Amino acid sequence: MNRKPSFAIIGAGKVGSALGVLLKERGYLPVAVYSRTLSSARRLADQLQTRVVHHPAEAAGAAELVFITTTDREIGSTAALIARKGGCRPGQIIIHTSGALASDILAPVRQQGAWAVSVHPLQAFASLESAKENLPGSCFALEGDEQALDRVIELVNDLRGRYFVIKPEDKPLYHAAAVVASNYLVSLIHLSASIYQELGLDEEQAMDALFPLIQGTINNIARSGPAGALTGPVARGDGATLRGHMKALRKMDWRTREAYRSLGLYTVGVAMENGSLTPNEGAALSNIFLEVDNRDQKSNYSRLPAHETGRHPHSHVNRLRLSDGYVGRCFRYRRNPGGGLPR
């Protein structure tokens, strides 16, 4: 059996701690922990049965794999400090876990011959326990030096994860999509619950009522994809119901009304994509959300489906490799040659 690499954690928060614990369980050798907060470093070092060091360069210098799991604003300065103090060397892999930043932020260690990679787990980390539970099976976005990618892919497989590879310039769009799927989903459910609270339900009652619907919708998306799972008044072309919604929402906070309006306009595009609405029907519904009286007027907010724009949908899916008996495909992301994201 091949020996797993040694690793160091720089930044003992939820992500760094979860990665450290899981990697140790998979046979990787922890050699050092550094964190700005000494108590956090000691807590993780105790779990990993390794030592606490008092400088990030000391932690990096001891390991083959170095995980910088600090806040985003500290990654660049940490990399610069490691490079300046001689904590990196040729053949070593320095990894950061930011979703928004590309591996370019690690330029100082590259200049010293180390390889730089960003490895972002596409997962929400509410606590250390949930992070350890949710990381296996999650998808990881990889970006960085090609010489290091095989080793990093092996690491992701050891974590029982999936992965796709993206370009550095696409990191902001990648992260924006993740924010919509996770953070804005929280806001969306909060919005729905807040409307029910206007009816006299408390938050717990609202969530008890809504959660089966939310779970059922997620199940439908898993089976049919997001466009195929769409139901409701937009998908039915039910303008009368939508007008009633817009009228009723006038008594609520303007943010609630504007959120409903914006989501409705976007949902018209989804319904046109899946064939539920014709372009004229989509324009008419869009005008309800825009509060335009002429219902036959075309709206810029009516997104035409691919077959009506002359564009061809491109799948970005090539293959997905999973470890320990998982069967799937590994996604290799690419941009559409004609611009925009693959659908």
CSV table of N, CA, C and O in Angstrom, one decimal, residues 20 31 35 42 56 77 88 90 123 155 177 187 192-193 197 263 283 304 324 330:
chain,number,residue,atom,x,y,z
A,20,GLY,N,-8.7,18.1,8.2
A,20,GLY,CA,-7.6,17.4,9.0
A,20,GLY,C,-8.1,16.1,9.6
A,20,GLY,O,-7.4,15.1,9.4
A,31,VAL,N,1.3,16.6,10.5
A,31,VAL,CA,2.6,16.9,11.0
A,31,VAL,C,2.6,18.2,11.8
A,31,VAL,O,3.5,18.4,12.6
A,35,SER,N,-2.6,28.1,13.8
A,35,SER,CA,-3.8,28.9,13.7
A,35,SER,C,-3.6,30.2,14.5
A,35,SER,O,-2.8,30.2,15.5
A,42,ARG,N,-4.6,24.2,19.3
A,42,ARG,CA,-4.4,23.1,20.3
A,42,ARG,C,-5.5,22.1,20.2
A,42,ARG,O,-5.3,20.8,20.3
A,56,PRO,N,3.3,30.1,10.5
A,56,PRO,CA,2.8,29.3,9.4
A,56,PRO,C,3.9,28.7,8.5
A,56,PRO,O,3.7,27.6,8.0
A,77,SER,N,-1.6,36.9,2.2
A,77,SER,CA,-0.5,37.3,3.1
A,77,SER,C,0.1,36.1,3.8
A,77,SER,O,1.3,36.1,4.0
A,88,CYS,N,8.4,26.8,1.9
A,88,CYS,CA,7.9,26.1,0.7
A,88,CYS,C,9.1,25.7,-0.1
A,88,CYS,O,10.2,26.3,0.0
A,90,PRO,N,10.3,23.2,-4.0
A,90,PRO,CA,9.8,22.5,-5.2
A,90,PRO,C,9.2,21.2,-5.0
A,90,PRO,O,9.7,20.4,-4.1
A,123,GLN,N,-19.8,22.8,-0.4
A,123,GLN,CA,-20.6,22.3,0.7
A,123,GLN,C,-20.7,23.4,1.7
A,123,GLN,O,-19.8,24.3,1.8
A,155,LEU,N,-6.5,12.8,-3.6
A,155,LEU,CA,-6.9,13.2,-2.2
A,155,LEU,C,-8.5,13.3,-2.2
A,155,LEU,O,-9.1,12.9,-1.2
A,177,ALA,N,-22.5,31.0,-8.3
A,177,ALA,CA,-23.5,29.9,-8.4
A,177,ALA,C,-23.7,29.2,-7.1
A,177,ALA,O,-24.8,28.8,-6.7
A,187,SER,N,-32.0,32.3,2.3
A,187,SER,CA,-32.8,33.5,2.2
A,187,SER,C,-34.1,33.3,1.6
A,187,SER,O,-35.1,33.8,2.1
A,192,SER,N,-40.1,32.8,2.4
A,192,SER,CA,-41.3,32.1,2.4
A,192,SER,C,-41.9,32.0,3.8
A,192,SER,O,-43.1,32.2,4.0
A,193,ALA,N,-41.1,31.7,4.8
A,193,ALA,CA,-41.5,31.5,6.1
A,193,ALA,C,-42.0,32.9,6.7
A,193,ALA,O,-43.0,33.0,7.4
A,197,GLN,N,-45.6,34.0,8.3
A,197,GLN,CA,-45.7,34.6,9.6
A,197,GLN,C,-46.7,35.8,9.6
A,197,GLN,O,-47.2,36.2,10.6
A,263,LEU,N,-37.7,36.8,-8.9
A,263,LEU,CA,-37.8,35.4,-9.0
A,263,LEU,C,-38.8,34.9,-10.0
A,263,LEU,O,-38.6,34.0,-10.8
A,283,ALA,N,-43.9,36.4,-22.4
A,283,ALA,CA,-43.9,37.9,-22.4
A,283,ALA,C,-45.0,38.4,-21.6
A,283,ALA,O,-44.9,39.4,-20.8
A,304,LEU,N,-35.5,33.4,-24.0
A,304,LEU,CA,-35.9,32.4,-25.0
A,304,LEU,C,-35.1,31.1,-24.8
A,304,LEU,O,-34.0,31.1,-24.4
A,324,ASP,N,-14.2,4.1,-3.5
A,324,ASP,CA,-14.9,3.1,-2.6
A,324,ASP,C,-16.2,2.7,-3.1
A,324,ASP,O,-17.2,2.7,-2.4
A,330,CYS,N,-17.1,12.2,-13.6
A,330,CYS,CA,-16.3,13.3,-13.2
A,330,CYS,C,-16.5,14.5,-14.1
A,330,CYS,O,-16.4,14.4,-15.3
